[in-house]
CSV table of C-alpha atoms in Angstrom, one decimal:
chain,number,residue,atom,x,y,z
O,21,UNK,CA,0.0,0.0,-0.1
O,22,UNK,CA,1.7,3.5,-1.2
O,23,UNK,CA,1.3,6.6,0.8
O,24,UNK,CA,-1.7,7.9,-1.1
O,25,UNK,CA,-3.5,4.6,-0.3
O,26,UNK,CA,-2.5,4.9,3.2
O,27,UNK,CA,-3.5,8.2,3.5
O,28,UNK,CA,-6.9,7.3,2.1
O,29,UNK,CA,-7.5,4.7,4.6
O,30,UNK,CA,-6.2,7.3,7.6
O,31,UNK,CA,-8.8,9.8,6.5
O,32,UNK,CA,-11.9,7.7,6.7
O,33,UNK,CA,-13.8,8.3,9.7
O,34,UNK,CA,-16.4,5.7,9.7
O,35,UNK,CA,-15.4,2.3,11.0
O,36,UNK,CA,-16.9,-0.1,8.7
O,37,UNK,CA,-16.7,1.9,5.5
O,38,UNK,CA,-12.8,2.2,6.4
O,39,UNK,CA,-12.6,-1.5,6.6
O,40,UNK,CA,-14.3,-2.3,3.4
O,41,UNK,CA,-12.5,0.7,1.5
O,42,UNK,CA,-9.0,-0.6,2.8
O,43,UNK,CA,-9.4,-4.4,2.3
O,44,UNK,CA,-11.7,-4.2,-1.0
O,45,UNK,CA,-11.5,-1.1,-3.0
O,46,UNK,CA,-7.9,-0.4,-2.9
O,47,UNK,CA,-6.8,-3.9,-3.7
O,48,UNK,CA,-9.2,-3.9,-6.4
O,49,UNK,CA,-7.6,-0.7,-7.8
O,50,UNK,CA,-4.0,-2.1,-7.3
O,51,UNK,CA,-5.2,-5.3,-9.1
O,52,UNK,CA,-6.5,-3.3,-12.1
O,53,UNK,CA,-3.0,-1.4,-12.6
O,54,UNK,CA,-1.2,-5.0,-12.2
O,55,UNK,CA,-3.7,-6.1,-15.0
O,56,UNK,CA,-3.4,-3.2,-17.4
O,57,UNK,CA,0.5,-3.7,-16.8
O,58,UNK,CA,0.8,-7.0,-18.3
O,59,UNK,CA,-1.6,-6.5,-21.2
O,60,UNK,CA,-0.6,-9.6,-23.2
O,61,UNK,CA,-0.7,-11.9,-20.1
O,62,UNK,CA,-4.0,-10.5,-19.4
O,63,UNK,CA,-5.4,-11.0,-22.7
O,64,UNK,CA,-4.2,-14.4,-23.1
O,65,UNK,CA,-5.9,-15.5,-19.6
O,66,UNK,CA,-9.1,-13.6,-20.7
O,67,UNK,CA,-9.2,-15.6,-23.9
O,68,UNK,CA,-9.4,-18.9,-22.2
O,69,UNK,CA,-12.6,-17.4,-20.3
O,70,UNK,CA,-14.1,-16.1,-23.4
O,71,UNK,CA,-14.0,-19.1,-25.4
O,72,UNK,CA,-15.7,-21.2,-22.7
O,73,UNK,CA,-18.5,-18.9,-22.2
O,74,UNK,CA,-19.0,-18.4,-26.1
O,75,UNK,CA,-19.1,-22.3,-26.2
O,76,UNK,CA,-21.7,-22.3,-23.5
O,77,UNK,CA,-24.1,-19.4,-24.9
O,78,UNK,CA,-23.7,-20.8,-28.5
O,79,UNK,CA,-24.4,-24.5,-27.5
O,80,UNK,CA,-27.5,-23.3,-25.2
O,81,UNK,CA,-29.0,-21.1,-27.8
O,82,UNK,CA,-28.5,-23.4,-30.7
O,83,UNK,CA,-30.3,-26.1,-28.6
O,84,UNK,CA,-33.1,-24.0,-27.6
O,85,UNK,CA,-33.4,-22.9,-31.0
O,86,UNK,CA,-33.7,-26.1,-32.8
O,87,UNK,CA,-36.0,-27.4,-29.7
O,88,UNK,CA,-38.4,-24.2,-30.8
O,89,UNK,CA,-38.1,-25.2,-34.4
O,90,UNK,CA,-39.0,-29.0,-33.7
O,91,UNK,CA,-42.0,-28.1,-31.6
O,92,UNK,CA,-43.3,-25.3,-34.3
O,93,UNK,CA,-42.8,-28.0,-36.8
O,94,UNK,CA,-45.1,-30.5,-34.8
O,95,UNK,CA,-47.6,-27.6,-33.9
O,96,UNK,CA,-47.8,-27.5,-37.7
O,97,UNK,CA,-50.0,-30.5,-37.7
O,98,UNK,CA,-52.4,-28.8,-35.5
O,99,UNK,CA,-52.6,-28.9,-31.6
O,100,UNK,CA,-55.8,-30.9,-31.6
O,101,UNK,CA,-54.6,-33.9,-33.5
O,102,UNK,CA,-53.8,-37.6,-32.3
O,103,UNK,CA,-51.3,-39.7,-33.9
O,104,UNK,CA,-51.7,-43.6,-34.1
O,105,UNK,CA,-48.9,-45.5,-35.4
O,106,UNK,CA,-47.9,-49.3,-35.9
O,107,UNK,CA,-45.1,-50.6,-33.7
O,108,UNK,CA,-43.5,-54.0,-33.0
O,109,UNK,CA,-44.7,-55.3,-29.4
O,110,UNK,CA,-42.3,-54.9,-26.5
O,111,UNK,CA,-40.7,-51.9,-27.8
O,112,UNK,CA,-40.8,-48.3,-27.1
O,113,UNK,CA,-43.7,-45.9,-27.5
O,114,UNK,CA,-42.5,-44.7,-30.7
O,115,UNK,CA,-40.1,-46.2,-33.4
O,116,UNK,CA,-38.0,-44.3,-35.6
O,117,UNK,CA,-38.9,-46.9,-38.4
O,118,UNK,CA,-42.4,-46.6,-38.1
O,119,UNK,CA,-42.7,-44.3,-41.3
O,120,UNK,CA,-41.4,-47.0,-43.5
O,121,UNK,CA,-43.7,-49.7,-42.2
O,122,UNK,CA,-40.9,-51.8,-40.9
O,123,UNK,CA,-40.1,-52.2,-37.5
O,124,UNK,CA,-36.4,-53.6,-36.7
O,125,UNK,CA,-36.9,-55.4,-40.1
O,126,UNK,CA,-40.4,-57.0,-39.1
O,127,UNK,CA,-43.4,-55.8,-41.3
O,128,UNK,CA,-46.4,-54.7,-39.0
O,129,UNK,CA,-49.4,-55.5,-41.0
O,130,UNK,CA,-52.1,-55.5,-37.9
O,131,UNK,CA,-53.5,-51.8,-38.7
O,132,UNK,CA,-56.0,-51.5,-41.3
O,133,UNK,CA,-58.4,-49.0,-42.7
O,134,UNK,CA,-61.1,-50.5,-40.6
O,135,UNK,CA,-59.6,-49.5,-37.7
O,136,UNK,CA,-59.8,-46.0,-38.7
O,137,UNK,CA,-63.4,-46.2,-39.5
O,138,UNK,CA,-63.9,-47.8,-36.2
O,139,UNK,CA,-62.2,-44.7,-34.3
O,140,UNK,CA,-64.1,-42.3,-36.1
O,141,UNK,CA,-67.3,-43.5,-33.7
O,142,UNK,CA,-65.5,-42.5,-31.0
O,143,UNK,CA,-67.5,-39.4,-29.4
O,144,UNK,CA,-64.8,-36.7,-29.4
O,145,UNK,CA,-63.1,-37.8,-32.9
O,146,UNK,CA,-63.8,-35.0,-35.2
O,147,UNK,CA,-62.6,-36.5,-38.3
O,148,UNK,CA,-59.5,-38.9,-39.1
O,149,UNK,CA,-57.7,-40.4,-41.9
O,150,UNK,CA,-55.7,-43.6,-42.7
O,151,UNK,CA,-52.2,-43.1,-44.4
O,152,UNK,CA,-49.2,-44.9,-45.6
O,153,UNK,CA,-46.1,-44.0,-47.5
O,154,UNK,CA,-44.6,-45.5,-50.5
O,155,UNK,CA,-42.0,-44.7,-53.3
O,156,UNK,CA,-42.5,-45.0,-56.8
O,157,UNK,CA,-41.0,-44.0,-60.2
O,158,UNK,CA,-43.1,-41.3,-61.5
O,159,UNK,CA,-42.8,-40.2,-65.4
O,160,UNK,CA,-44.3,-37.6,-67.6
O,161,UNK,CA,-43.1,-37.0,-71.2
O,162,UNK,CA,-39.9,-38.2,-70.7
O,163,UNK,CA,-39.0,-36.8,-67.3
O,164,UNK,CA,-38.5,-39.6,-64.8
O,165,UNK,CA,-38.1,-39.2,-61.0
O,166,UNK,CA,-38.5,-41.2,-57.7
O,167,UNK,CA,-41.0,-39.7,-55.6
O,168,UNK,CA,-42.4,-40.4,-52.4
O,169,UNK,CA,-46.2,-41.2,-52.7
O,170,UNK,CA,-48.4,-40.5,-49.3
O,171,UNK,CA,-51.9,-42.6,-49.6
O,172,UNK,CA,-54.3,-40.8,-47.5
O,173,UNK,CA,-57.8,-41.0,-46.7
O,174,UNK,CA,-60.5,-38.2,-48.0
O,175,UNK,CA,-60.5,-37.3,-44.3
O,176,UNK,CA,-56.9,-35.6,-45.0
O,177,UNK,CA,-58.8,-32.1,-45.9
O,178,UNK,CA,-60.5,-32.0,-42.6
O,179,UNK,CA,-57.6,-32.7,-40.4
O,180,UNK,CA,-54.4,-31.6,-42.0
O,181,UNK,CA,-53.8,-27.6,-42.4
O,182,UNK,CA,-52.5,-28.5,-46.0
O,183,UNK,CA,-54.5,-26.5,-48.6
O,184,UNK,CA,-55.3,-27.3,-52.5
O,185,UNK,CA,-54.1,-24.0,-54.3
O,186,UNK,CA,-55.7,-25.5,-57.7
O,187,UNK,CA,-58.1,-28.1,-58.6
O,188,UNK,CA,-59.4,-30.2,-55.8
O,189,UNK,CA,-58.8,-33.1,-53.6
O,190,UNK,CA,-60.2,-36.7,-54.1
O,191,UNK,CA,-63.4,-37.7,-52.7
O,192,UNK,CA,-64.2,-40.6,-50.4
O,193,UNK,CA,-66.2,-42.0,-53.2
O,194,UNK,CA,-62.9,-42.0,-55.4
O,195,UNK,CA,-60.8,-43.6,-52.8
O,196,UNK,CA,-63.5,-46.4,-52.3
O,197,UNK,CA,-63.7,-47.1,-56.0
O,198,UNK,CA,-59.5,-47.1,-56.3
O,199,UNK,CA,-59.8,-44.0,-58.6
O,200,UNK,CA,-56.4,-43.5,-60.3
O,201,UNK,CA,-56.5,-39.7,-59.4
O,202,UNK,CA,-53.7,-37.8,-57.7
O,203,UNK,CA,-52.9,-34.6,-55.9
O,204,UNK,CA,-49.3,-33.4,-56.5
O,205,UNK,CA,-46.9,-31.0,-54.3
O,206,UNK,CA,-45.1,-27.9,-55.9
O,207,UNK,CA,-41.8,-29.6,-56.3
O,208,UNK,CA,-43.2,-32.4,-58.4
O,209,UNK,CA,-45.1,-30.1,-60.6
O,210,UNK,CA,-42.2,-28.0,-61.2
O,211,UNK,CA,-40.0,-31.3,-61.9
O,212,UNK,CA,-42.6,-33.2,-63.9
O,213,UNK,CA,-44.5,-30.3,-65.8
O,214,UNK,CA,-42.3,-27.3,-65.6
O,215,UNK,CA,-44.3,-24.3,-66.7
O,216,UNK,CA,-47.5,-26.4,-67.8
O,217,UNK,CA,-50.7,-26.7,-65.9
O,218,UNK,CA,-50.6,-30.2,-64.6
O,219,UNK,CA,-54.6,-30.2,-63.8
O,220,UNK,CA,-56.1,-32.9,-66.0
O,221,UNK,CA,-52.6,-34.2,-67.1
O,222,UNK,CA,-52.1,-37.9,-67.0
O,223,UNK,CA,-48.7,-38.9,-65.5
O,224,UNK,CA,-47.3,-42.5,-64.9
O,225,UNK,CA,-47.1,-43.6,-61.3
O,226,UNK,CA,-45.3,-47.3,-61.7
O,227,UNK,CA,-47.1,-48.9,-64.5
O,228,UNK,CA,-50.3,-47.5,-64.0
O,229,UNK,CA,-51.7,-43.8,-65.4
O,230,UNK,CA,-52.8,-41.3,-62.8
O,231,UNK,CA,-54.9,-38.1,-63.8
O,232,UNK,CA,-53.6,-35.1,-61.7
O,233,UNK,CA,-56.9,-33.2,-60.2
O,234,UNK,CA,-55.5,-30.9,-57.7
O,235,UNK,CA,-52.1,-28.8,-57.1
O,236,UNK,CA,-51.2,-28.3,-53.2
O,237,UNK,CA,-50.2,-24.9,-51.8
O,238,UNK,CA,-46.6,-24.6,-51.1
O,239,UNK,CA,-45.9,-25.9,-47.6
O,240,UNK,CA,-42.1,-26.1,-47.4
O,241,UNK,CA,-40.2,-28.5,-45.2
O,242,UNK,CA,-41.5,-30.1,-41.8
O,243,UNK,CA,-39.2,-31.6,-39.5
O,244,UNK,CA,-36.3,-31.5,-42.5
O,245,UNK,CA,-39.0,-33.4,-44.8
O,246,UNK,CA,-40.0,-31.6,-48.1
O,247,UNK,CA,-43.9,-31.4,-48.1
O,248,UNK,CA,-44.1,-30.2,-51.4
O,249,UNK,CA,-42.2,-33.2,-52.9
O,250,UNK,CA,-45.2,-35.5,-52.2
O,251,UNK,CA,-47.9,-37.1,-54.5
O,252,UNK,CA,-51.0,-37.6,-52.8
O,253,UNK,CA,-53.0,-40.8,-53.9
O,254,UNK,CA,-56.2,-42.3,-52.3
O,255,UNK,CA,-55.1,-44.9,-49.6
O,256,UNK,CA,-57.0,-47.6,-51.1
O,257,UNK,CA,-55.4,-46.9,-54.6
O,258,UNK,CA,-52.1,-47.2,-53.4
O,259,UNK,CA,-52.8,-50.1,-51.2
O,260,UNK,CA,-54.4,-52.4,-53.9
O,261,UNK,CA,-53.2,-51.1,-57.1
O,262,UNK,CA,-49.6,-50.0,-56.5
O,263,UNK,CA,-48.3,-51.9,-53.1
O,264,UNK,CA,-50.4,-54.6,-53.1
O,265,UNK,CA,-51.3,-54.7,-49.3
O,266,UNK,CA,-54.1,-54.6,-46.8
O,267,UNK,CA,-52.8,-52.8,-44.1
O,268,UNK,CA,-51.9,-49.1,-43.4
O,269,UNK,CA,-49.1,-47.5,-41.1
O,270,UNK,CA,-50.9,-44.8,-39.4
O,271,UNK,CA,-54.1,-42.8,-38.5
O,272,UNK,CA,-54.2,-39.3,-37.9
O,273,UNK,CA,-57.0,-38.1,-35.7
O,274,UNK,CA,-58.5,-34.6,-35.0
O,275,UNK,CA,-60.8,-34.0,-32.0
O,276,UNK,CA,-63.6,-31.4,-31.0
O,277,UNK,CA,-62.2,-30.6,-27.6
O,278,UNK,CA,-58.3,-30.9,-27.3
O,279,UNK,CA,-58.6,-30.5,-23.5
O,280,UNK,CA,-59.9,-33.9,-23.4
O,281,UNK,CA,-57.5,-35.3,-25.8
O,282,UNK,CA,-55.7,-37.7,-23.2
O,283,UNK,CA,-59.1,-39.4,-22.5
O,284,UNK,CA,-59.7,-39.9,-26.3
O,285,UNK,CA,-56.1,-41.4,-26.8
O,286,UNK,CA,-57.1,-43.8,-24.1
O,287,UNK,CA,-60.2,-44.5,-25.5
O,288,UNK,CA,-58.5,-44.9,-29.0
O,289,UNK,CA,-56.3,-47.5,-27.2
O,290,UNK,CA,-58.9,-49.6,-25.6
O,291,UNK,CA,-60.7,-49.8,-28.9
O,292,UNK,CA,-57.6,-51.0,-30.9
O,293,UNK,CA,-56.6,-53.3,-28.1
O,294,UNK,CA,-60.1,-54.8,-28.4
O,295,UNK,CA,-60.1,-55.0,-32.1
O,296,UNK,CA,-56.6,-56.6,-32.2
O,297,UNK,CA,-57.3,-58.8,-29.7
O,298,UNK,CA,-54.8,-57.6,-27.3
O,299,UNK,CA,-54.9,-57.5,-23.4
O,300,UNK,CA,-56.1,-54.2,-21.9
O,301,UNK,CA,-53.6,-53.9,-18.8
O,302,UNK,CA,-50.6,-54.8,-20.9
O,303,UNK,CA,-48.8,-52.1,-22.8
O,304,UNK,CA,-45.8,-54.4,-24.0
O,305,UNK,CA,-48.2,-56.4,-26.2
O,306,UNK,CA,-49.5,-53.2,-28.2
O,307,UNK,CA,-48.9,-53.7,-32.0
O,308,UNK,CA,-49.7,-49.7,-31.9
O,309,UNK,CA,-48.9,-46.3,-30.1
O,310,UNK,CA,-51.1,-43.6,-29.6
O,311,UNK,CA,-49.8,-40.2,-29.0
O,312,UNK,CA,-51.1,-36.6,-28.5
O,313,UNK,CA,-49.5,-33.6,-29.7
O,314,UNK,CA,-49.1,-32.3,-26.2
O,315,UNK,CA,-47.3,-35.9,-25.4
O,316,UNK,CA,-45.0,-35.4,-28.5
O,317,UNK,CA,-44.0,-32.0,-27.4
O,318,UNK,CA,-43.4,-33.4,-23.8
O,319,UNK,CA,-41.0,-35.8,-25.6
O,320,UNK,CA,-39.2,-33.4,-27.5
O,321,UNK,CA,-38.4,-31.2,-24.7
O,322,UNK,CA,-37.2,-34.2,-22.5
O,323,UNK,CA,-34.9,-35.3,-25.4
O,324,UNK,CA,-33.8,-31.7,-26.2
O,325,UNK,CA,-33.3,-31.0,-22.6
O,326,UNK,CA,-30.8,-34.0,-22.2
O,327,UNK,CA,-29.1,-33.2,-25.5
O,328,UNK,CA,-28.7,-29.5,-24.3
O,329,UNK,CA,-27.5,-30.9,-20.6
O,330,UNK,CA,-24.8,-33.2,-22.5
O,331,UNK,CA,-23.8,-30.1,-24.9
O,332,UNK,CA,-23.5,-27.6,-22.1
O,333,UNK,CA,-21.4,-30.1,-19.8
O,334,UNK,CA,-19.1,-30.7,-22.9
O,335,UNK,CA,-18.8,-26.9,-23.4
O,336,UNK,CA,-18.5,-26.4,-19.8
O,337,UNK,CA,-14.9,-28.2,-19.7
O,338,UNK,CA,-13.8,-25.3,-21.7
O,339,UNK,CA,-14.6,-23.1,-18.5
O,340,UNK,CA,-12.7,-25.1,-16.4
O,341,UNK,CA,-9.9,-25.1,-18.6
O,342,UNK,CA,-10.0,-21.5,-18.7
O,343,UNK,CA,-10.2,-21.6,-14.7
O,344,UNK,CA,-6.8,-23.6,-14.8
O,345,UNK,CA,-5.3,-21.0,-17.2
O,346,UNK,CA,-6.4,-18.4,-14.5
O,347,UNK,CA,-4.8,-20.2,-11.6
O,348,UNK,CA,-1.8,-20.9,-13.5
O,349,UNK,CA,-1.1,-17.3,-14.3
O,350,UNK,CA,-1.9,-16.2,-11.1
O,351,UNK,CA,0.7,-18.7,-9.6
O,352,UNK,CA,3.3,-17.0,-12.1
O,353,UNK,CA,2.2,-13.8,-11.1
O,354,UNK,CA,3.0,-14.3,-7.4
O,355,UNK,CA,6.5,-15.7,-8.0
O,356,UNK,CA,7.1,-12.7,-10.1
O,357,UNK,CA,5.7,-10.2,-7.5
O,358,UNK,CA,7.2,-11.8,-4.5
O,359,UNK,CA,9.3,-8.9,-3.7
O,360,UNK,CA,6.5,-6.4,-4.3
O,361,UNK,CA,4.4,-8.6,-2.1
O,362,UNK,CA,7.0,-8.3,0.7
O,363,UNK,CA,7.6,-4.5,0.1
O,364,UNK,CA,3.7,-4.1,0.5
O,365,UNK,CA,3.4,-6.0,3.7
O,366,UNK,CA,6.5,-3.9,5.1
O,367,UNK,CA,4.7,-0.8,5.0
O,368,UNK,CA,1.7,-1.7,6.3
O,369,UNK,CA,-0.5,-4.1,4.2
O,370,UNK,CA,-2.2,-7.1,5.7
O,371,UNK,CA,-2.4,-10.7,4.5
O,372,UNK,CA,-6.2,-9.9,4.0
O,373,UNK,CA,-5.1,-6.7,1.6
O,374,UNK,CA,-2.7,-9.2,-0.6
O,375,UNK,CA,-5.3,-11.8,-0.7
O,376,UNK,CA,-8.0,-9.4,-2.1
O,377,UNK,CA,-5.8,-8.1,-4.3
O,378,UNK,CA,-5.2,-11.5,-6.3
O,379,UNK,CA,-8.7,-12.4,-5.8
O,380,UNK,CA,-9.8,-9.2,-7.6
O,381,UNK,CA,-7.3,-10.0,-10.3
O,382,UNK,CA,-8.8,-13.4,-10.9
O,383,UNK,CA,-12.5,-12.1,-10.8
O,384,UNK,CA,-11.9,-8.8,-12.9
O,385,UNK,CA,-10.4,-11.3,-15.5
O,386,UNK,CA,-13.4,-14.0,-15.5
O,387,UNK,CA,-15.9,-10.9,-15.6
O,388,UNK,CA,-14.7,-9.3,-18.6
O,389,UNK,CA,-13.9,-12.7,-20.2
O,390,UNK,CA,-17.7,-13.6,-19.4
O,391,UNK,CA,-19.0,-10.4,-20.9
O,392,UNK,CA,-16.9,-10.9,-23.9
O,393,UNK,CA,-17.8,-14.5,-24.3
O,394,UNK,CA,-21.3,-13.6,-23.8
O,395,UNK,CA,-21.4,-10.9,-26.9
O,396,UNK,CA,-19.4,-13.1,-29.0
O,397,UNK,CA,-21.8,-16.2,-28.2
O,398,UNK,CA,-24.8,-14.3,-28.9
O,399,UNK,CA,-23.3,-13.0,-32.2
O,400,UNK,CA,-22.5,-16.3,-33.3
O,401,UNK,CA,-26.2,-17.9,-32.2
O,402,UNK,CA,-27.5,-14.9,-34.2
O,403,UNK,CA,-25.4,-16.0,-37.3
O,404,UNK,CA,-26.6,-19.4,-36.9
O,405,UNK,CA,-30.2,-18.4,-37.0
O,406,UNK,CA,-29.6,-15.9,-40.1
O,407,UNK,CA,-27.9,-19.0,-41.9
O,408,UNK,CA,-30.8,-21.5,-40.8
O,409,UNK,CA,-33.4,-19.1,-41.8
O,410,UNK,CA,-31.9,-18.4,-45.3
O,411,UNK,CA,-31.9,-22.2,-46.0
O,412,UNK,CA,-35.8,-22.2,-45.4
O,413,UNK,CA,-35.7,-23.4,-41.9
O,414,UNK,CA,-37.7,-21.4,-39.2
O,415,UNK,CA,-35.2,-21.0,-36.8
O,416,UNK,CA,-35.4,-18.9,-33.9
O,417,UNK,CA,-32.6,-16.8,-32.2
O,418,UNK,CA,-33.1,-17.6,-28.6
O,419,UNK,CA,-31.0,-16.3,-25.8
O,420,UNK,CA,-32.7,-17.2,-22.5
O,421,UNK,CA,-32.1,-14.9,-19.4
O,422,UNK,CA,-31.1,-18.3,-17.7
O,423,UNK,CA,-28.4,-19.3,-19.9
O,424,UNK,CA,-27.0,-15.8,-19.5
O,425,UNK,CA,-27.0,-15.9,-15.6
O,426,UNK,CA,-26.0,-19.5,-15.5
O,427,UNK,CA,-23.1,-19.0,-17.9
O,428,UNK,CA,-21.8,-15.7,-16.0
O,429,UNK,CA,-22.4,-16.6,-12.5
O,430,UNK,CA,-20.3,-19.9,-13.2
O,431,UNK,CA,-17.4,-18.1,-14.7
O,432,UNK,CA,-17.3,-15.8,-11.7
O,433,UNK,CA,-17.3,-18.9,-9.4
O,434,UNK,CA,-14.6,-20.7,-11.3
O,435,UNK,CA,-12.4,-17.4,-11.1
O,436,UNK,CA,-13.0,-17.2,-7.7
O,437,UNK,CA,-12.2,-20.9,-6.9
O,438,UNK,CA,-9.4,-21.1,-9.0
O,439,UNK,CA,-8.1,-17.9,-7.8
O,440,UNK,CA,-8.3,-18.3,-4.3
O,441,UNK,CA,-5.2,-21.0,-4.0
O,442,UNK,CA,-2.7,-18.5,-5.5
O,443,UNK,CA,-4.1,-15.6,-3.6
O,444,UNK,CA,-3.7,-17.5,-0.2
O,445,UNK,CA,-0.1,-18.2,-1.5
O,446,UNK,CA,0.6,-14.5,-2.2
O,447,UNK,CA,-1.2,-13.7,1.5
O,448,UNK,CA,0.9,-16.2,3.4
O,449,UNK,CA,4.3,-15.3,2.3
O,450,UNK,CA,6.7,-13.9,4.7
O,451,UNK,CA,7.8,-10.3,4.2
O,452,UNK,CA,11.3,-10.8,5.3
O,453,UNK,CA,11.8,-13.7,2.9
O,454,UNK,CA,9.9,-11.9,0.2
O,455,UNK,CA,12.1,-8.6,0.2
O,456,UNK,CA,15.3,-11.0,-0.2
O,457,UNK,CA,13.6,-12.0,-3.4
O,458,UNK,CA,14.8,-9.2,-6.1
O,459,UNK,CA,14.0,-11.3,-9.2
């Protein structure tokens, strides 16, 4: 403590303020002078914290943005819907292979259109449609392409938010009579017909000709699946004439009152167990799964929560590395300033003054590192959102207050924890021995 600092302390008349000023404020000022004196070393130490905070903020923001994107994609199908899908018995609630109709190499054939007809009779069910996906070679005027075919019931119009832009959707009568009519998406229309009006034209799907009766409005990608690159066929026509099967893969149900969607889902479960001759009290035997949109959102929340936690833990390692860097630099600083510490103690500085000086150095480094890291992390997260949006993804830029508080508070704790050991070493130095070290 120099003469000017000692004079400041001596002129303070209020006891408790005098203690705080001499033990905290002055060591803070000395810490700032020491940090600005060694700019390169300070910059490199701050850099470790900056990288750690930037990683945590970016990872948490990207995870939250992706979660919001996926949840919004689910909500596109409507918040009043229930999805019934095939699954192999004794497996989890939902299988990633359900969409193909093949679950772990086993084809599940127990769900039929008759199940969909029976579900319609449940009181809270507003409408539903049976559906199945296939893939066929489609051609028109010499242009050939492999395209996803979606067989759906006529109730699709009542349940799904998609709209027909030109023409019309097929009717229930056309579905039951196995009519060879099709409704196509925008991408299919562009690839097959170019600038021509596709309505009324015939295209070949497999070995059969289908007449285009409707063109869907643009819908874009949903959960990374291009909804405009689909051909919609009557589900029975796809079953019997193209795929040669009698089963379906899923039934999508809309309800009158979404507040009792869980009860409706339970009624659907009980009905299908009865129709498939399955025990009512053993879910492991079910060859289907029933999930409300609310359950799907909860499932995504749980999945992304676990993923975010893992990613934050990985990113947090860089914060620990930054803390170790702070401790190493502080130990070097103590070794370099042994004589200075001895001189300060000789003129009246206490061990507490020395301790707080080095603690302030560590905390100032982590604080500024946290601020810079947050700004860079937020900037990088915003850039990710901009790039994703430019690619057609409805990616949201999300920075939650909780992530900011968590990242900055953790960084300060790390600075305090990793700074306390060098600080205690410095405060415990003997002034006489320290003055002998003039290196």
